[in-house]
Coordinates of C-alpha atoms in Angstrom, one line a residue:
Chain H
M1 CA 168.9 79.1 120.7
T2 CA 166.2 77.1 122.3
G3 CA 168.0 77.2 125.7
T4 CA 168.5 80.8 126.0
F5 CA 164.9 81.4 124.6
M6 CA 163.1 78.9 127.4
R7 CA 165.0 81.3 130.2
R8 CA 163.6 84.2 128.6
L9 CA 160.1 82.8 128.5
R10 CA 160.2 81.8 131.5
A11 CA 162.1 85.6 132.9
L12 CA 158.8 86.8 130.9
F13 CA 156.3 84.6 133.2
L14 CA 158.0 85.7 136.2
K15 CA 157.6 89.1 135.0
A16 CA 153.9 88.9 134.4
D17 CA 153.5 87.4 137.4
L18 CA 155.6 89.9 139.7
D19 CA 153.6 92.9 137.9
R20 CA 150.1 91.2 138.7
E21 CA 151.4 91.2 142.4
L22 CA 152.5 94.8 141.9
D23 CA 149.4 96.1 141.0
E24 CA 146.9 94.1 143.2
E25 CA 149.2 95.3 146.3
I26 CA 149.0 98.9 145.0
R27 CA 145.6 98.4 144.7
F28 CA 144.7 97.2 148.0
H29 CA 146.3 100.3 149.5
L30 CA 144.3 102.6 147.1
E31 CA 141.4 100.7 147.9
R32 CA 142.4 101.6 151.8
Q33 CA 143.3 105.3 150.7
I34 CA 139.9 105.4 148.9
E35 CA 137.9 104.1 152.2
L36 CA 139.6 106.8 154.2
N37 CA 139.0 109.6 152.4
V38 CA 135.2 108.5 152.4
S39 CA 134.8 108.5 155.1
G40 CA 136.7 111.4 155.7
G41 CA 133.7 113.1 153.6
M42 CA 134.7 113.4 150.4
S43 CA 132.7 112.4 147.8
P44 CA 133.4 109.1 145.8
M45 CA 135.1 111.0 142.9
D46 CA 137.6 113.2 144.8
A47 CA 138.3 110.7 147.3
R48 CA 139.9 108.2 144.2
Y49 CA 141.3 111.5 143.1
A50 CA 143.1 112.2 146.3
A51 CA 144.3 108.8 146.3
L52 CA 145.4 108.3 143.3
R53 CA 147.5 111.6 143.8
S54 CA 148.5 110.8 147.2
F55 CA 151.2 108.4 145.3
S56 CA 152.2 111.6 143.5
G57 CA 152.6 109.3 140.3
V58 CA 151.1 105.9 140.8
E59 CA 153.0 104.6 137.5
Q60 CA 156.6 106.0 139.0
A61 CA 156.2 104.4 141.9
K62 CA 155.8 101.0 140.4
E63 CA 158.4 101.9 138.0
L64 CA 160.3 102.2 140.7
C65 CA 159.1 98.8 142.9
R66 CA 160.2 97.4 139.5
E67 CA 163.6 98.9 139.4
A68 CA 164.2 97.7 142.6
R69 CA 163.3 93.9 141.8
G70 CA 165.5 94.1 139.2
V71 CA 162.5 93.5 137.0
R72 CA 163.6 96.0 134.5
L73 CA 166.2 93.5 133.2
I74 CA 164.0 91.2 131.9
E75 CA 161.8 94.0 130.0
D76 CA 164.6 94.8 128.2
I77 CA 165.3 91.0 127.5
W78 CA 161.3 91.3 126.5
Q79 CA 161.9 94.1 124.0
D80 CA 164.7 91.8 122.4
L81 CA 162.6 89.1 122.1
R82 CA 160.0 90.9 120.6
S83 CA 161.9 92.9 118.0
G84 CA 163.8 89.5 117.1
L85 CA 160.6 87.6 116.3
R86 CA 157.8 88.1 114.2
M87 CA 154.7 88.6 116.6
L88 CA 152.1 86.4 116.0
R89 CA 149.2 88.5 117.0
K90 CA 146.2 87.3 118.0
N91 CA 142.6 88.9 116.2
V92 CA 142.7 91.3 118.4
G93 CA 139.3 94.3 118.1
F94 CA 141.0 97.2 119.1
T95 CA 138.0 99.2 120.6
L96 CA 137.6 102.9 120.7
V97 CA 136.9 104.4 124.1
A98 CA 135.4 107.7 124.4
V99 CA 137.7 109.8 126.3
L100 CA 135.1 112.3 128.0
S101 CA 132.1 111.8 129.0
I102 CA 134.6 109.6 130.7
G103 CA 137.0 112.5 130.9
L104 CA 140.2 111.7 132.6
G105 CA 141.5 108.1 131.1
I106 CA 143.9 105.4 133.0
G107 CA 146.9 104.9 130.8
L108 CA 147.3 101.4 131.9
V109 CA 144.7 99.0 130.4
S110 CA 145.2 96.7 133.8
T111 CA 143.7 95.0 136.4
A112 CA 144.8 97.2 139.2
F113 CA 142.3 100.3 137.7
S114 CA 139.3 97.9 137.6
F115 CA 137.5 99.2 140.7
I116 CA 137.7 102.6 138.9
N117 CA 134.4 103.4 137.4
A118 CA 133.0 105.7 135.2
A119 CA 132.0 107.9 138.3
M120 CA 135.4 108.5 138.9
F121 CA 135.9 110.5 135.6
R122 CA 135.8 113.9 135.5
P123 CA 135.6 116.0 131.9
L124 CA 139.2 117.0 130.5
P125 CA 139.8 120.4 130.8
L126 CA 140.2 120.3 127.2
P127 CA 137.9 122.4 124.2
D128 CA 135.6 120.1 122.4
S129 CA 136.9 116.8 124.5
G130 CA 133.3 115.2 123.5
K131 CA 134.9 114.2 120.5
L132 CA 138.1 112.9 121.9
V133 CA 138.5 108.7 121.9
R134 CA 141.4 106.1 122.9
I135 CA 142.0 103.0 120.9
Q136 CA 143.1 100.2 122.9
D137 CA 142.7 96.7 123.8
D138 CA 143.7 94.1 126.2
N139 CA 147.2 95.5 124.8
F140 CA 148.1 98.8 123.6
P141 CA 148.2 99.0 119.7
A142 CA 152.0 98.9 118.2
Y143 CA 153.5 101.8 116.6
S144 CA 152.8 100.0 112.9
D145 CA 149.4 99.8 114.2
Y146 CA 148.9 103.4 115.4
L147 CA 150.4 104.3 111.4
A148 CA 147.9 102.0 110.0
F149 CA 145.0 103.9 111.8
R150 CA 146.2 107.1 111.5
D151 CA 147.2 107.0 107.4
G152 CA 144.1 104.2 106.4
T153 CA 141.2 105.7 108.3
D154 CA 139.3 109.3 107.1
V155 CA 137.7 109.2 110.4
F156 CA 140.0 111.4 112.3
T157 CA 141.1 115.5 112.4
G158 CA 143.8 113.9 114.2
L159 CA 145.4 110.6 115.5
A160 CA 148.0 111.2 118.3
A161 CA 150.2 108.5 120.3
Y162 CA 152.0 109.1 123.3
D163 CA 154.1 106.7 125.8
F164 CA 155.6 107.3 129.1
D165 CA 158.7 107.2 130.7
N166 CA 161.1 108.3 133.5
F167 CA 164.5 110.6 132.8
N168 CA 167.0 112.5 134.6
L169 CA 166.9 116.6 134.2
Q170 CA 169.6 118.3 134.7
S171 CA 169.5 122.4 134.6
G172 CA 171.5 124.8 135.7
S173 CA 173.5 122.9 139.3
T174 CA 170.1 121.0 139.5
G175 CA 168.5 117.8 138.3
G176 CA 166.4 114.9 139.3
R177 CA 164.0 112.6 137.9
V178 CA 160.8 113.9 136.0
G179 CA 157.9 112.3 134.2
V180 CA 158.1 112.3 130.5
A181 CA 155.1 111.6 128.1
K182 CA 156.8 111.6 124.4
V183 CA 154.2 112.1 122.0
S184 CA 153.3 112.7 118.5
G185 CA 153.9 116.2 117.4
N186 CA 150.2 116.0 116.6
Y187 CA 149.6 115.3 119.7
F188 CA 148.4 118.9 121.7
D189 CA 147.0 119.9 118.4
V190 CA 144.9 116.8 118.7
L191 CA 143.8 117.5 122.2
K192 CA 143.5 121.5 121.4
A193 CA 145.5 121.8 124.9
R194 CA 146.3 125.3 125.5
M195 CA 149.6 126.9 126.1
A196 CA 150.8 129.3 129.0
L197 CA 153.7 130.3 127.3
G198 CA 155.4 129.2 123.8
R199 CA 154.1 126.8 121.9
S200 CA 153.9 123.4 122.0
F201 CA 154.9 120.9 118.8
S202 CA 154.5 120.7 114.8
T203 CA 154.3 117.8 113.4
D204 CA 157.5 117.9 111.7
E205 CA 159.2 118.5 114.7
D206 CA 158.4 114.4 115.4
S207 CA 159.9 113.5 112.2
A208 CA 163.6 113.0 111.9
P209 CA 164.8 110.5 115.2
G210 CA 166.5 113.0 117.0
G211 CA 166.1 115.9 114.9
H212 CA 164.2 118.0 117.4
P213 CA 165.2 118.1 120.8
V214 CA 162.4 120.4 121.7
A215 CA 160.7 120.3 125.2
V216 CA 156.8 121.6 126.6
L217 CA 157.1 122.0 130.4
S218 CA 154.3 121.4 132.8
Y219 CA 153.0 124.3 134.6
G220 CA 153.9 122.2 138.1
L221 CA 157.9 121.5 136.7
W222 CA 158.2 125.5 135.3
Q223 CA 157.1 127.2 138.8
S224 CA 158.7 124.2 140.6
R225 CA 161.9 123.7 138.9
F226 CA 162.4 126.6 136.5
G227 CA 161.2 129.1 139.2
S228 CA 158.1 130.0 137.0
D229 CA 161.0 132.2 134.8
P230 CA 159.3 133.8 132.4
G231 CA 161.8 134.2 129.8
I232 CA 161.8 130.4 130.0
V233 CA 160.9 129.9 126.3
G234 CA 164.5 129.2 125.0
K235 CA 166.3 127.8 127.3
S236 CA 167.7 124.7 127.7
F237 CA 168.4 121.3 129.9
T238 CA 169.7 118.2 129.5
L239 CA 167.5 114.8 129.6
Q240 CA 169.9 111.6 130.2
K241 CA 172.5 114.4 129.0
V242 CA 171.3 115.0 126.0
P243 CA 170.5 119.1 125.5
F244 CA 166.4 119.8 124.9
T245 CA 164.9 123.7 124.2
I246 CA 162.3 124.7 125.8
I247 CA 159.7 126.0 123.5
G248 CA 156.8 126.5 125.8
V249 CA 155.1 125.8 129.5
A250 CA 151.4 124.4 129.0
S251 CA 148.5 125.9 130.5
R252 CA 148.0 125.0 134.0
E253 CA 144.9 122.7 134.0
F254 CA 147.0 120.8 131.5
Q255 CA 148.1 117.8 133.4
G256 CA 148.6 115.4 130.3
V257 CA 145.3 112.7 129.4
T258 CA 146.0 110.1 132.2
L259 CA 145.6 109.5 136.1
G260 CA 148.2 108.0 137.7
W261 CA 151.4 109.6 135.4
R262 CA 152.8 112.8 136.5
H263 CA 153.4 114.9 133.8
D264 CA 156.4 117.0 134.1
L265 CA 157.2 117.9 130.8
W266 CA 156.4 116.6 126.8
I267 CA 159.6 115.9 124.2
P268 CA 158.9 114.5 120.7
F269 CA 158.7 110.6 120.6
A270 CA 161.2 110.8 117.8
M271 CA 163.6 112.0 120.5
D272 CA 163.6 108.7 121.8
A273 CA 165.6 107.5 119.0
I274 CA 168.4 109.3 120.8
L275 CA 167.5 108.1 124.4
H276 CA 166.8 104.7 124.1
Q277 CA 168.9 104.2 121.4
E278 CA 168.5 100.2 121.5
N279 CA 164.7 99.9 121.4
N280 CA 162.4 102.9 120.4
L281 CA 159.4 102.6 118.3
L282 CA 161.5 103.6 115.1
K283 CA 163.5 101.0 115.1
N284 CA 160.8 98.6 116.5
P285 CA 157.7 99.8 115.3
D286 CA 155.6 96.1 115.2
S287 CA 156.4 95.7 119.0
Y288 CA 156.6 99.1 120.9
Q289 CA 153.3 99.9 122.0
V290 CA 151.8 103.7 122.5
K291 CA 148.4 104.9 123.9
V292 CA 146.7 106.2 120.9
I293 CA 143.9 109.4 121.3
G294 CA 142.5 110.8 118.6
R295 CA 140.1 113.7 117.0
L296 CA 136.9 112.8 115.6
K297 CA 135.6 114.6 112.7
P298 CA 132.6 116.6 113.5
E299 CA 130.7 114.8 111.0
V300 CA 131.9 111.3 112.1
E301 CA 129.6 108.8 114.6
F302 CA 131.5 106.4 117.4
A303 CA 129.8 103.4 115.4
Q304 CA 131.2 104.9 112.1
A305 CA 134.5 105.4 113.5
Q306 CA 134.7 101.7 115.4
A307 CA 133.6 100.0 112.2
A308 CA 136.8 101.9 110.4
I309 CA 139.4 100.9 112.9
K310 CA 138.2 97.4 113.4
L311 CA 138.4 97.1 109.7
I312 CA 142.5 98.3 109.9
A313 CA 143.1 96.2 113.1
A314 CA 142.1 93.0 111.1
A315 CA 144.2 94.2 108.0
Q316 CA 147.1 94.5 110.4
D317 CA 146.2 91.4 112.0
K318 CA 146.9 89.3 108.3
V319 CA 150.0 91.4 107.5
A320 CA 151.2 90.3 111.2
K321 CA 150.1 86.4 110.1
G322 CA 151.1 86.9 106.5
Chain Y
M1 CA 173.8 118.2 148.4
K2 CA 170.5 117.1 147.2
K3 CA 171.8 113.6 146.5
A4 CA 173.1 112.9 149.6
K5 CA 169.9 114.3 151.3
A6 CA 167.7 111.6 149.6
D7 CA 170.0 108.9 150.3
L8 CA 169.5 110.0 154.1
L9 CA 166.2 109.5 153.7
Q10 CA 166.0 106.6 152.3
G11 CA 167.9 104.6 154.6
T12 CA 165.9 106.1 157.4
L13 CA 162.8 105.0 156.0
E14 CA 163.6 101.4 155.6
L15 CA 165.4 101.4 158.9
L16 CA 161.7 102.4 160.3
V17 CA 160.4 99.7 158.2
L18 CA 162.8 97.4 159.3
R19 CA 161.8 98.5 163.3
L20 CA 157.8 98.1 162.5
L21 CA 158.0 94.8 161.4
R22 CA 160.1 93.5 164.2
S23 CA 156.8 92.8 166.4
G24 CA 155.2 91.1 163.3
E25 CA 153.6 91.0 159.8
L26 CA 152.4 94.4 158.6
N27 CA 151.4 95.1 154.7
G28 CA 152.4 98.5 152.9
W29 CA 149.0 99.9 154.5
D30 CA 149.7 99.2 158.0
I31 CA 153.1 100.2 158.0
M32 CA 152.3 103.6 157.1
Q33 CA 149.6 103.6 159.0
R34 CA 151.8 103.5 161.9
I35 CA 154.5 105.5 161.4
Q36 CA 151.8 108.2 161.5
L37 CA 150.1 107.0 164.7
V38 CA 153.5 105.8 166.6
S39 CA 155.1 109.3 165.8
S40 CA 151.8 111.0 166.9
E41 CA 151.2 112.6 163.3
V42 CA 154.8 114.1 163.2
L43 CA 156.1 111.9 160.5
S44 CA 154.4 110.9 157.3
V45 CA 156.2 109.0 154.7
T46 CA 154.3 108.8 151.0
P47 CA 153.2 105.6 149.0
G48 CA 155.4 106.9 146.6
A49 CA 158.7 106.5 148.9
L50 CA 157.3 104.0 150.6
Y51 CA 156.4 100.7 148.1
P52 CA 159.9 101.3 146.5
A53 CA 161.6 100.8 150.2
L54 CA 159.5 97.9 150.7
H55 CA 160.3 96.4 147.2
R56 CA 164.4 97.5 147.9
L57 CA 164.3 95.8 151.2
E58 CA 162.5 93.0 150.2
E59 CA 165.8 92.6 146.9
R60 CA 168.2 92.9 149.6
E61 CA 166.2 90.3 151.4
L62 CA 166.0 91.6 154.7
I63 CA 161.9 91.0 154.7
T64 CA 160.1 88.6 152.6
A65 CA 156.7 88.5 151.7
V66 CA 153.6 86.5 152.2
W67 CA 150.0 87.1 150.5
G68 CA 147.1 86.9 153.3
S69 CA 143.6 88.5 154.5
S70 CA 143.9 92.5 155.4
D71 CA 141.4 93.0 158.6
N72 CA 139.2 93.7 156.1
N73 CA 139.2 90.2 154.7
R74 CA 140.6 91.6 151.3
R75 CA 144.0 89.9 149.4
A76 CA 147.1 91.9 150.7
K77 CA 150.9 91.4 150.7
F78 CA 152.0 91.5 154.0
Y79 CA 155.5 91.4 154.7
R80 CA 157.9 90.5 157.8
L81 CA 161.2 90.7 159.2
T82 CA 163.9 87.9 157.7
A83 CA 167.1 86.6 160.0
S84 CA 169.3 89.3 158.1
G85 CA 166.7 92.0 158.6
R86 CA 166.8 91.5 162.4
K87 CA 170.6 91.8 162.3
Q88 CA 170.2 94.8 160.4
L89 CA 168.3 96.2 162.1
E90 CA 170.1 95.6 165.5
A91 CA 173.3 96.7 163.4
E92 CA 171.1 100.0 162.1
R93 CA 169.9 100.8 165.4
A94 CA 172.9 101.1 167.0
T95 CA 174.9 103.4 164.6
W96 CA 171.4 105.4 164.7
E97 CA 172.0 105.8 168.5
R98 CA 175.9 106.4 168.1
F99 CA 175.2 109.2 165.8
S100 CA 172.0 110.9 167.8
S101 CA 174.0 110.9 170.6
A102 CA 176.9 112.3 168.9
I103 CA 174.5 114.9 167.4
D104 CA 172.7 115.6 171.2
A105 CA 176.5 116.2 172.3
I106 CA 177.2 118.5 169.3
L107 CA 173.5 120.6 170.4
R108 CA 174.1 120.8 173.4
N109 CA 177.8 121.8 173.8
A110 CA 177.9 124.1 170.3

């Protein structure tokens, strides 16, 4: 046991180094592209957006790099390790980060994006985005933390969780890799994101593991892969050979709330139990990390919500240590 | 059919990278600029394709990486050919030349 543990630990440190190097390599490229854009006449804000878009999915590109290096195997080992061990979490002071006057948030709080400052962000193309907040720290909260924040506070009208993944999509005779956001049932409601066609998820569509194989397409994917078919609602496709039914198409301007991740479609988080049977948030709620975004109640002040979150975070820490 | 096309492009990009590294070390940004410059802006590659290609080549040990200072004095990851990389480049170039002569022959005579 000790032998395997040490090997896995060493592999973990190696992954962290490789990840840091990958981040730095990509960041260098982004900075050069931004400089080029600015010297070509773009505003700094547009320059940064254009640089990120030139990757058509920075996070996907990084995933491909990791896959090329076989680092994904290490990630799997790490997930096994964490679900096997009781995690002694340090006293994390989860912070509420106001999304709005910030606009599009960065999904991964990593050093890769430290050069991006507030000037880069635009307001989100969503109604009342002023009341949207994220909950994050150096790490993202575990799914069980998210549930505690959601159910143990009274400051949000809704708190949503989401994560990203890549899957193979097959529809008719065409197929390909797509960028997928796995989201809690209330995600679209919390964001007040509008649909171009059909509807978005209802909260009970995220209850049973694998119970609701439904999906919302991005406007872009609907155009590129499904030929802007006006009768698309009700049709199906497969992800990793698992069938999904299309219930809606997001509005043209909605592209998720994370820069650098190409959102091709959205599925309920509970479907991850089928797509990743060995390791998913329902199986490992204490170690599976999620991104969290929520809407403050109109009468709630930022500081008040911050205090409520800190209280829950402290309680969660006690549970973890105990 | 679509998969075959993607593979061809992937292989071509990797060959281009090996060729560009023949004369020295370059980082990802330099490589991207060179491809555009040397091809008189005919060819362009997205960073989303280039970086995975570099990492694949590094994994296959056809290129190796070293961190250094870029021309604007920032830390960057530079790549250079390994000995097997040079061998691979020669092998690929020979194949490419035979392939493109065959295409030429067809285009001329068809």
